[in-house]
Amino acid sequence: MKKTFFTLTLGVLLTTRLALAQTADYAILPKPARLDEQKGEFSVGSNLTLVLEKENADVRKLAESLAAQLKASAGISPKIKTGKGGSNSIYFDTEQSDKLGAEGYFLKVSPKQVVITAQEPKGFFYGMQSLLQLMPAEVFSPSVVSTVKWKVPACYIEDKPRYSYRGLHLDVGRHFFPVSFVKKYIDMIALHKMNTFHWHLTEDQGWRIEIKKYPKLTQLGSQRKETMAGRYGDNKYDGTPYGGFYTQDEIREVVRYAQSKYVTIIPEIEMPGHSMAVLTGYPELGSSADKIVPVATKWGVFDDVLFPREETFTFLQDVLTEVMDLFPGQYIHIGGDECPKKQWKESRFCQELMKREGLKDEHELQSYFIRRIDQFITAKGRRMIGWDEILEGGLSPNATVMSWRGTEGGIAAAKQKHDAIMTPGGFCYLDHYQADAKTQPIAIGGFTTLEKAYSYEPTPAELTPDEARHIIGVQGNVWTEYMRIPEYVEYMTFPRAIALAEVGWTEKDRKNVDDFKQRLELHKKRLDYLNLNYFGAPINGKFNYQWPKETAQKK
């Protein structure tokens, strides 16, 4: 009996060690749909050639970026040509296949050559991300590493995403972040095969996008007199003016950069709530043209909101026209969340409008507001997204719902045959604590571990197959009330965003949290070369995450 137990235990240990060894060779994140390990390895040497099956400008750019990365990290300069792939080559092979789709790829690594097969450039891009993750982690080094054996383990991969929408959000209204960091954030989105950057550009605490027709949005709305310091309940402020915004040229620069990484940017322009930064410069769009409305310095929800006047709709149409000229993606996010109805209830104009339009309450008045905006966006050939509050009072005909207050909003939208993106706070809000709050820098609250984020299943079980197809994806949200510096955004976002990337890409029957964590441990070395300050990174201790105590003033 003891001998049998010993044999079984030894077998388990050997199997575990073998699995870990295999994981070390094939630590791809997110996990591919199919990966067959094979014998041998491909050597990345000075005689490497990158070969395009046929000339394509976008695929050539991908080959050029791969060549540049290999030159920077391995010190080799592969040639790029068009034709047939041969020995010592990475071959970009275009093929039409039902298994591929727009974002799918095949990757075959043999001792002789590497073949990436895809239908479209974005498929080649994702295949290239997997190839890079099969190489030594040093491939992500910004300088040449000469002590590494540049090998790729042999394998065959068939891969494509589970969901068409795989997003990561960033709030720049509460705290503003420079273009250089936004680009780095997009790099991380792309590396992990997410395809959407949700850019939250306006808030009560700051308007961050230049609008030529309404200069006071940035002249006044982008600046606040001070910022909350420390915890919300402390009611302390730093006494320091704070501001920043992106020029339209900077927006175009970021959009072009994202396009090169096959990332679509969805801009968010909040309405009718979370609009105090608008009312600072244009108070006539709110309850009274005579009211002084400062840019908010406190976090939270405020009664000052946009009113459904014709002047307001003209203003918003003008703003959205400029926004749509900057962002070519199909979606425009209009917020629609956390809009208090107090001022509307107290307004003679609003009450008369409700009677005239046959609206039974202020929730239906908000629906009227959102429908007006939806009609305009649809007429421009775009699609509107809003937070799940846009369901209240009746859902606008063409709206896509982003479900954040749990999953109910997404379920309701899908049952009404509207597309939904799942981002429930308990799983997808990356501003929540990820470890014991006593050991962490200040955060807004909540508790979402890496394991909990990874456990999320976006498609609710209660939906029929026809309804379930309206769940188009999943997104991680990063609200920045307490994130003053880019490094704190990185600390809170990663690696939990990587877990959500696998939720969005990998079929649920392929997921395993222990396997994910093993691959992640190896992946962290890549993130170190990329100088990412993820939770647990060696560089965590270099930064001051807390608000400087000497500047905090009691109010």
Tab-separated table of N, CA, C and O in Angstrom, residues 26 69 154 175 221 298 358 465 468 495:
chain	number	residue	atom	x	y	z
A	26	TYR	N	5.777	27.282	-23.496
A	26	TYR	CA	4.590	27.717	-24.235
A	26	TYR	C	3.721	28.650	-23.383
A	26	TYR	O	2.512	28.487	-23.307
A	69	GLN	N	12.195	44.857	-33.685
A	69	GLN	CA	12.249	44.309	-32.328
A	69	GLN	C	13.396	43.314	-32.181
A	69	GLN	O	14.093	43.295	-31.158
A	154	ALA	N	9.108	24.212	-31.104
A	154	ALA	CA	8.230	23.765	-32.184
A	154	ALA	C	6.815	23.519	-31.671
A	154	ALA	O	6.619	22.994	-30.570
A	175	HIS	N	-7.828	62.069	-13.212
A	175	HIS	CA	-6.409	62.391	-13.340
A	175	HIS	C	-5.996	62.265	-14.796
A	175	HIS	O	-6.399	61.332	-15.487
A	221	GLY	N	-12.871	74.315	-18.433
A	221	GLY	CA	-13.313	73.003	-17.987
A	221	GLY	C	-12.208	72.000	-17.732
A	221	GLY	O	-12.441	70.986	-17.066
A	298	LYS	N	-14.212	67.473	-5.718
A	298	LYS	CA	-14.521	66.293	-4.908
A	298	LYS	C	-14.946	65.160	-5.831
A	298	LYS	O	-15.428	65.389	-6.938
A	358	GLY	N	-45.257	63.449	-23.422
A	358	GLY	CA	-45.935	62.278	-22.873
A	358	GLY	C	-45.023	61.387	-22.059
A	358	GLY	O	-45.163	60.151	-22.082
A	465	PRO	N	-29.497	30.747	-26.583
A	465	PRO	CA	-28.417	30.914	-27.564
A	465	PRO	C	-28.587	32.145	-28.442
A	465	PRO	O	-27.616	32.838	-28.752
A	468	ALA	N	-27.787	35.092	-26.278
A	468	ALA	CA	-26.378	35.093	-25.870
A	468	ALA	C	-25.468	35.706	-26.931
A	468	ALA	O	-24.403	36.268	-26.597
A	495	PRO	N	-1.589	42.609	-12.981
A	495	PRO	CA	-1.966	41.705	-14.073
A	495	PRO	C	-3.463	41.397	-14.192
A	495	PRO	O	-3.832	40.533	-14.990
